[in-house]
PDB file of C-alpha atoms in Angstrom:
ATOM      1  CA  MET A 157      20.481  17.673  -0.698  1.00  0.00           C
ATOM      2  CA  ASN A 158      22.520  16.681   2.296  1.00  0.00           C
ATOM      3  CA  GLU A 159      20.682  13.883   4.396  1.00  0.00           C
ATOM      4  CA  ASN A 160      21.650  15.380   7.344  1.00  0.00           C
ATOM      5  CA  ALA A 161      20.169  19.019   6.325  1.00  0.00           C
ATOM      6  CA  SER A 162      17.381  20.143   8.239  1.00  0.00           C
ATOM      7  CA  ILE A 163      14.478  24.097   7.919  1.00  0.00           C
ATOM      8  CA  LYS A 164      13.668  25.406  10.636  1.00  0.00           C
ATOM      9  CA  ILE A 165      10.158  27.167  10.006  1.00  0.00           C
ATOM     10  CA  ASN A 166       9.647  29.309  12.958  1.00  0.00           C
ATOM     11  CA  THR A 167       5.874  29.627  12.422  1.00  0.00           C
ATOM     12  CA  GLY A 168       4.979  32.837  15.539  1.00  0.00           C
ATOM     13  CA  SER A 169       3.937  32.520  18.647  1.00  0.00           C
ATOM     14  CA  ARG A 170       0.680  30.471  18.004  1.00  0.00           C
ATOM     15  CA  SER A 171       2.202  27.723  15.941  1.00  0.00           C
ATOM     16  CA  PRO A 172       4.712  25.161  16.554  1.00  0.00           C
ATOM     17  CA  ALA A 173       8.279  24.996  15.098  1.00  0.00           C
ATOM     18  CA  VAL A 174       7.979  22.655  12.518  1.00  0.00           C
ATOM     19  CA  THR A 175      11.482  21.102  11.743  1.00  0.00           C
ATOM     20  CA  PHE A 176      12.385  18.972   8.642  1.00  0.00           C
ATOM     21  CA  LYS A 177      14.554  17.012   7.902  1.00  0.00           C
ATOM     22  CA  ALA A 178      16.405  14.590   5.184  1.00  0.00           C
ATOM     23  CA  GLN A 179      17.001  11.058   6.534  1.00  0.00           C
ATOM     24  CA  GLY A 180      17.863   8.619   4.041  1.00  0.00           C
ATOM     25  CA  GLY A 181      15.125   7.539   1.480  1.00  0.00           C
ATOM     26  CA  GLN A 182      12.183   9.136   4.522  1.00  0.00           C
ATOM     27  CA  LEU A 183      11.333  12.479   5.145  1.00  0.00           C
ATOM     28  CA  VAL A 184      10.528  13.565   8.672  1.00  0.00           C
ATOM     29  CA  ILE A 185       8.961  16.253  10.358  1.00  0.00           C
ATOM     30  CA  ARG A 186       9.061  17.465  13.510  1.00  0.00           C
ATOM     31  CA  VAL A 187       6.380  19.270  15.433  1.00  0.00           C
ATOM     32  CA  ALA A 188       6.876  21.615  18.584  1.00  0.00           C
ATOM     33  CA  LYS A 189       3.698  20.374  20.427  1.00  0.00           C
ATOM     34  CA  SER A 190       3.544  19.551  24.514  1.00  0.00           C
ATOM     35  CA  SER A 191       3.458  16.280  25.689  1.00  0.00           C
ATOM     36  CA  GLU A 192      -0.707  16.216  26.382  1.00  0.00           C
ATOM     37  CA  GLU A 193      -1.231  17.597  22.554  1.00  0.00           C
ATOM     38  CA  ALA A 194       0.900  15.411  20.493  1.00  0.00           C
ATOM     39  CA  LYS A 195      -0.484  12.826  22.661  1.00  0.00           C
ATOM     40  CA  ALA A 196      -4.518  13.446  22.021  1.00  0.00           C
ATOM     41  CA  ILE A 197      -3.166  14.186  18.087  1.00  0.00           C
ATOM     42  CA  ALA A 198      -1.384  10.968  17.826  1.00  0.00           C
ATOM     43  CA  GLY A 199      -4.309   8.840  19.834  1.00  0.00           C
ATOM     44  CA  LYS A 200      -7.061  11.108  17.202  1.00  0.00           C
ATOM     45  CA  ALA A 201      -5.307   9.630  13.952  1.00  0.00           C
ATOM     46  CA  ALA A 202      -4.775   6.416  15.771  1.00  0.00           C
ATOM     47  CA  VAL A 203      -9.153   5.614  15.620  1.00  0.00           C
ATOM     48  CA  LYS A 204      -9.706   8.701  12.881  1.00  0.00           C
ATOM     49  CA  THR A 205      -8.970   7.269  10.230  1.00  0.00           C
ATOM     50  CA  ARG A 206     -11.012  10.125   8.085  1.00  0.00           C
ATOM     51  CA  ALA A 207      -9.276  12.768   9.793  1.00  0.00           C
ATOM     52  CA  LYS A 208      -5.890  10.818   9.212  1.00  0.00           C
ATOM     53  CA  ALA A 209      -5.925  10.562   5.770  1.00  0.00           C
ATOM     54  CA  LYS A 210      -7.163  14.327   5.015  1.00  0.00           C
ATOM     55  CA  ALA A 211      -4.589  15.768   7.443  1.00  0.00           C
ATOM     56  CA  SER A 212      -2.289  13.230   5.487  1.00  0.00           C
ATOM     57  CA  ARG A 213      -3.504  14.377   2.287  1.00  0.00           C
ATOM     58  CA  ALA A 214      -2.691  18.577   3.233  1.00  0.00           C
ATOM     59  CA  ILE A 215       0.819  17.663   4.549  1.00  0.00           C
ATOM     60  CA  LEU A 216       1.425  16.143   1.194  1.00  0.00           C
ATOM     61  CA  ARG A 217       0.063  19.127  -0.705  1.00  0.00           C
ATOM     62  CA  ALA A 218       2.152  21.576   1.297  1.00  0.00           C
ATOM     63  CA  LEU A 219       5.175  19.062   0.658  1.00  0.00           C
ATOM     64  CA  ASP A 220       4.277  19.977  -2.904  1.00  0.00           C
ATOM     65  CA  ASP A 221       4.030  23.598  -2.711  1.00  0.00           C
ATOM     66  CA  LEU A 222       7.771  23.368  -0.828  1.00  0.00           C
ATOM     67  CA  LEU A 223       9.316  21.861  -4.311  1.00  0.00           C
ATOM     68  CA  ASP A 224       7.381  23.534  -6.648  1.00  0.00           C
ATOM     69  CA  GLU A 225       9.321  27.592  -7.184  1.00  0.00           C
ATOM     70  CA  GLU A 226       5.962  28.989  -8.942  1.00  0.00           C
ATOM     71  CA  THR A 227       3.136  30.001  -5.983  1.00  0.00           C
ATOM     72  CA  ARG A 228       0.192  29.631  -8.032  1.00  0.00           C
ATOM     73  CA  ASP A 229      -2.544  27.446  -6.250  1.00  0.00           C
ATOM     74  CA  ARG A 230      -2.055  23.876  -7.212  1.00  0.00           C
ATOM     75  CA  SER A 231      -4.977  22.078  -6.340  1.00  0.00           C
ATOM     76  CA  GLY A 232      -6.971  20.795  -8.917  1.00  0.00           C
ATOM     77  CA  PHE A 233      -3.255  19.453 -10.198  1.00  0.00           C
ATOM     78  CA  LEU A 234      -2.061  15.659 -10.462  1.00  0.00           C
ATOM     79  CA  GLN A 235       1.637  15.286  -9.971  1.00  0.00           C
ATOM     80  CA  GLY A 236       4.285  12.954  -9.769  1.00  0.00           C
ATOM     81  CA  ASP A 237       7.663  11.726 -11.142  1.00  0.00           C
ATOM     82  CA  VAL A 238       7.546   8.864 -13.885  1.00  0.00           C
ATOM     83  CA  PRO A 239      10.126   7.274 -16.198  1.00  0.00           C
ATOM     84  CA  ALA A 240      10.804  10.822 -19.072  1.00  0.00           C
ATOM     85  CA  LYS A 241      10.805   8.051 -21.261  1.00  0.00           C
ATOM     86  CA  LEU A 242       6.972   7.420 -20.790  1.00  0.00           C
ATOM     87  CA  ARG A 243       6.692  11.353 -20.336  1.00  0.00           C
ATOM     88  CA  THR A 244       7.539  11.885 -23.973  1.00  0.00           C
ATOM     89  CA  GLU A 245       5.114   8.366 -25.700  1.00  0.00           C
ATOM     90  CA  LEU A 246       2.677   9.950 -23.547  1.00  0.00           C
ATOM     91  CA  GLY A 247       3.256  13.386 -25.423  1.00  0.00           C
ATOM     92  CA  GLU A 248       3.481  11.914 -28.842  1.00  0.00           C
ATOM     93  CA  LEU A 249       0.151   9.473 -28.355  1.00  0.00           C
ATOM     94  CA  ALA A 250      -1.663  13.033 -27.192  1.00  0.00           C
ATOM     95  CA  LYS A 251      -0.784  14.796 -29.698  1.00  0.00           C
ATOM     96  CA  ALA A 252      -0.986  12.279 -32.630  1.00  0.00           C
ATOM     97  CA  GLY A 253      -4.955  12.055 -31.295  1.00  0.00           C
ATOM     98  CA  GLY A 254      -5.054  15.540 -30.675  1.00  0.00           C
ATOM     99  CA  LYS A 255      -5.131  15.816 -27.384  1.00  0.00           C
ATOM    100  CA  THR A 256      -3.044  16.839 -23.973  1.00  0.00           C
ATOM    101  CA  LEU A 257      -2.100  15.194 -21.647  1.00  0.00           C
ATOM    102  CA  THR A 258      -5.061  16.030 -19.180  1.00  0.00           C
ATOM    103  CA  ALA A 259      -7.209  14.423 -21.064  1.00  0.00           C
ATOM    104  CA  LEU A 260      -5.476  11.578 -21.733  1.00  0.00           C
ATOM    105  CA  PHE A 261      -5.984  10.867 -17.975  1.00  0.00           C
ATOM    106  CA  LEU A 262      -9.001  12.135 -17.163  1.00  0.00           C
ATOM    107  CA  ASP A 263     -10.307   9.846 -20.700  1.00  0.00           C
ATOM    108  CA  LEU A 264      -9.108   6.985 -17.912  1.00  0.00           C
ATOM    109  CA  ILE A 265      -9.635   8.044 -14.561  1.00  0.00           C
ATOM    110  CA  ASP A 266     -13.517   8.752 -15.508  1.00  0.00           C
ATOM    111  CA  GLU A 267     -13.986   5.469 -15.453  1.00  0.00           C
ATOM    112  CA  TRP A 268     -13.974   5.543 -11.624  1.00  0.00           C
ATOM    113  CA  VAL A 269     -14.518   8.491  -9.728  1.00  0.00           C
ATOM    114  CA  ASP A 270     -16.856  11.191 -11.126  1.00  0.00           C
ATOM    115  CA  PRO A 271     -14.879  14.456 -12.285  1.00  0.00           C
ATOM    116  CA  ASN A 272     -17.806  16.887 -11.501  1.00  0.00           C
ATOM    117  CA  THR A 273     -18.371  14.712  -7.873  1.00  0.00           C
ATOM    118  CA  GLY A 274     -15.335  12.899  -6.637  1.00  0.00           C
ATOM    119  CA  ARG A 275     -17.680  10.411  -6.011  1.00  0.00           C
ATOM    120  CA  PRO A 276     -15.720   7.046  -7.008  1.00  0.00           C
ATOM    121  CA  ARG A 277     -18.153   5.266 -10.462  1.00  0.00           C
ATOM    122  CA  LEU A 278     -20.356   2.469  -9.228  1.00  0.00           C
ATOM    123  CA  LYS A 279     -21.514  -0.663 -10.969  1.00  0.00           C
ATOM    124  CA  ARG A 280     -24.105  -3.159  -9.463  1.00  0.00           C
ATOM    125  CA  ARG A 281     -24.047  -6.857  -8.810  1.00  0.00           C
ATOM    126  CA  ALA A 282     -26.545  -9.373 -10.169  1.00  0.00           C
ATOM    127  CA  ASN A 283     -27.699  -9.858  -6.038  1.00  0.00           C
ATOM    128  CA  GLY A 284     -28.828  -5.864  -6.694  1.00  0.00           C
ATOM    129  CA  SER A 285     -25.406  -4.867  -4.959  1.00  0.00           C
ATOM    130  CA  THR A 286     -23.122  -2.474  -5.921  1.00  0.00           C
ATOM    131  CA  TYR A 287     -19.554  -1.628  -5.527  1.00  0.00           C
ATOM    132  CA  ASP A 288     -17.088   0.609  -6.840  1.00  0.00           C
ATOM    133  CA  LYS A 289     -14.955   0.732 -10.782  1.00  0.00           C
ATOM    134  CA  TRP A 290     -11.446   1.366  -9.333  1.00  0.00           C
ATOM    135  CA  PRO A 291      -9.188  -0.590  -9.402  1.00  0.00           C
ATOM    136  CA  GLY A 292      -7.541  -2.678  -6.197  1.00  0.00           C
ATOM    137  CA  ILE A 293      -4.755   0.028  -6.577  1.00  0.00           C
ATOM    138  CA  ARG A 294      -2.171  -2.027  -5.278  1.00  0.00           C
ATOM    139  CA  ARG A 295      -2.591  -4.803  -7.932  1.00  0.00           C
ATOM    140  CA  TYR A 296      -2.640  -2.275 -10.448  1.00  0.00           C
ATOM    141  CA  VAL A 297       0.127  -0.500  -9.809  1.00  0.00           C
ATOM    142  CA  GLY A 298       2.223  -4.026  -9.551  1.00  0.00           C
ATOM    143  CA  GLU A 299       3.762  -4.355 -13.385  1.00  0.00           C
ATOM    144  CA  ALA A 300       4.734  -0.460 -12.762  1.00  0.00           C
ATOM    145  CA  GLY A 301       6.877  -0.780 -10.037  1.00  0.00           C
ATOM    146  CA  PRO A 302       9.592  -2.172 -11.649  1.00  0.00           C
ATOM    147  CA  VAL A 303       9.585   0.213 -14.626  1.00  0.00           C
ATOM    148  CA  HIS A 304       9.047   3.229 -12.338  1.00  0.00           C
ATOM    149  CA  ASN A 305      11.555   1.636 -10.393  1.00  0.00           C
ATOM    150  CA  GLU A 306      14.338   1.163 -13.170  1.00  0.00           C
ATOM    151  CA  ALA A 307      14.146   5.270 -13.934  1.00  0.00           C
ATOM    152  CA  LYS A 308      14.675   5.656 -10.973  1.00  0.00           C
ATOM    153  CA  THR A 309      17.693   3.999  -9.874  1.00  0.00           C
ATOM    154  CA  ALA A 310      19.134   5.521 -13.806  1.00  0.00           C
ATOM    155  CA  LYS A 311      17.689   8.771 -12.995  1.00  0.00           C
ATOM    156  CA  THR A 312      15.372   8.630 -16.021  1.00  0.00           C
ATOM    157  CA  LEU A 313      12.972  10.067 -13.547  1.00  0.00           C
ATOM    158  CA  SER A 314      10.490  13.316 -15.282  1.00  0.00           C
ATOM    159  CA  ARG A 315       8.111  15.572 -13.338  1.00  0.00           C
ATOM    160  CA  LEU A 316       4.436  14.396 -15.211  1.00  0.00           C
ATOM    161  CA  GLN A 317       1.708  17.201 -13.962  1.00  0.00           C
ATOM    162  CA  VAL A 318      -2.074  17.033 -15.629  1.00  0.00           C
ATOM    163  CA  GLU A 319      -5.531  19.312 -14.412  1.00  0.00           C
ATOM    164  CA  VAL A 320      -7.815  16.826 -13.368  1.00  0.00           C
ATOM    165  CA  GLY A 321      -9.984  19.221 -10.791  1.00  0.00           C
ATOM    166  CA  PRO A 322      -9.517  19.435  -6.395  1.00  0.00           C
ATOM    167  CA  LYS A 323     -12.498  16.516  -6.766  1.00  0.00           C
ATOM    168  CA  VAL A 324     -10.676  14.675  -9.300  1.00  0.00           C
ATOM    169  CA  VAL A 325      -6.956  15.028  -7.178  1.00  0.00           C
ATOM    170  CA  ALA A 326      -9.189  14.233  -3.705  1.00  0.00           C
ATOM    171  CA  ALA A 327     -10.621  11.453  -5.216  1.00  0.00           C
ATOM    172  CA  VAL A 328      -7.068   9.501  -6.142  1.00  0.00           C
ATOM    173  CA  GLU A 329      -5.211  10.755  -3.195  1.00  0.00           C
ATOM    174  CA  GLY A 330      -7.608   9.313  -1.071  1.00  0.00           C
ATOM    175  CA  ARG A 331      -7.273   5.677  -2.323  1.00  0.00           C
ATOM    176  CA  LEU A 332      -2.956   6.840  -2.781  1.00  0.00           C
ATOM    177  CA  ILE A 333      -2.849   7.357   1.129  1.00  0.00           C
ATOM    178  CA  GLY A 334      -5.182   3.855   1.594  1.00  0.00           C
ATOM    179  CA  SER A 335      -3.302   1.737   0.197  1.00  0.00           C
ATOM    180  CA  ARG A 336       0.494   4.014   0.976  1.00  0.00           C
ATOM    181  CA  VAL A 337       1.565   4.664  -3.197  1.00  0.00           C
ATOM    182  CA  SER A 338       2.437   7.167  -4.633  1.00  0.00           C
ATOM    183  CA  LYS A 339       1.179   9.349  -6.737  1.00  0.00           C
ATOM    184  CA  GLY A 340       4.514   8.676  -9.249  1.00  0.00           C
ATOM    185  CA  LEU A 341       3.739   5.501  -9.476  1.00  0.00           C
ATOM    186  CA  PHE A 342       0.156   5.813 -10.013  1.00  0.00           C
ATOM    187  CA  LEU A 343       0.637   8.078 -12.693  1.00  0.00           C
ATOM    188  CA  THR A 344       3.947   5.407 -14.185  1.00  0.00           C
ATOM    189  CA  ALA A 345       0.634   2.629 -14.492  1.00  0.00           C
ATOM    190  CA  ALA A 346      -1.714   4.549 -15.756  1.00  0.00           C
ATOM    191  CA  GLY A 347      -0.022   5.905 -18.314  1.00  0.00           C
ATOM    192  CA  LEU A 348       1.454   2.169 -19.218  1.00  0.00           C
ATOM    193  CA  ASP A 349      -2.225   2.082 -18.683  1.00  0.00           C
ATOM    194  CA  ILE A 350      -3.172   4.417 -21.410  1.00  0.00           C
ATOM    195  CA  ILE A 351      -0.284   2.998 -23.887  1.00  0.00           C
ATOM    196  CA  GLU A 352      -1.852  -0.493 -24.052  1.00  0.00           C
ATOM    197  CA  ARG A 353      -5.655   1.244 -23.655  1.00  0.00           C
ATOM    198  CA  HIS A 354      -4.900   2.894 -27.502  1.00  0.00           C
ATOM    199  CA  LYS A 355      -1.867   0.160 -28.817  1.00  0.00           C
ATOM    200  CA  ALA A 356      -5.435  -2.377 -28.271  1.00  0.00           C
ATOM    201  CA  GLU A 357      -6.679   0.161 -30.800  1.00  0.00           C
TER     202      GLU A 357
END
């Protein structure tokens, strides 16, 4: 896509026009709003963290829909670009174990979040307090960064999609948005983790 290209969607009289523009390594989205409305939304986004995260997830899901040719509901799919070599290795690992790619990732994520509720699993400290089992996301993806960036530079990233359910997707996206980590980088880190665990076994 040309970096200067833009797409304007006329959403009708009740909804604002939305303009998308590729600018360098970013996607700029402009929404036509009155000055008062724009200031009100920006102000609320600055103080209402939960609402902002919810809106961010909705926008990211909508952008994924623009990239997909199919129109079926993908709310329960966790998807992102990972190194093609890693995707192949995971596919071979799944096949050897009689599993699917989804099962491999669910086995891992199940340690951190209850797939039925989307709530984090808790662990109790010696003093009786509890904390969730999620790893620190930035630390977790640390070693995967160079692997993902190398494949990105070499243009060998491949789309990975696993159907883990809407509640798991929401739980994962909530952590990623808060840490400013892409789904592709997270899936790369999780994939490397899965492979390392199976090697250890």
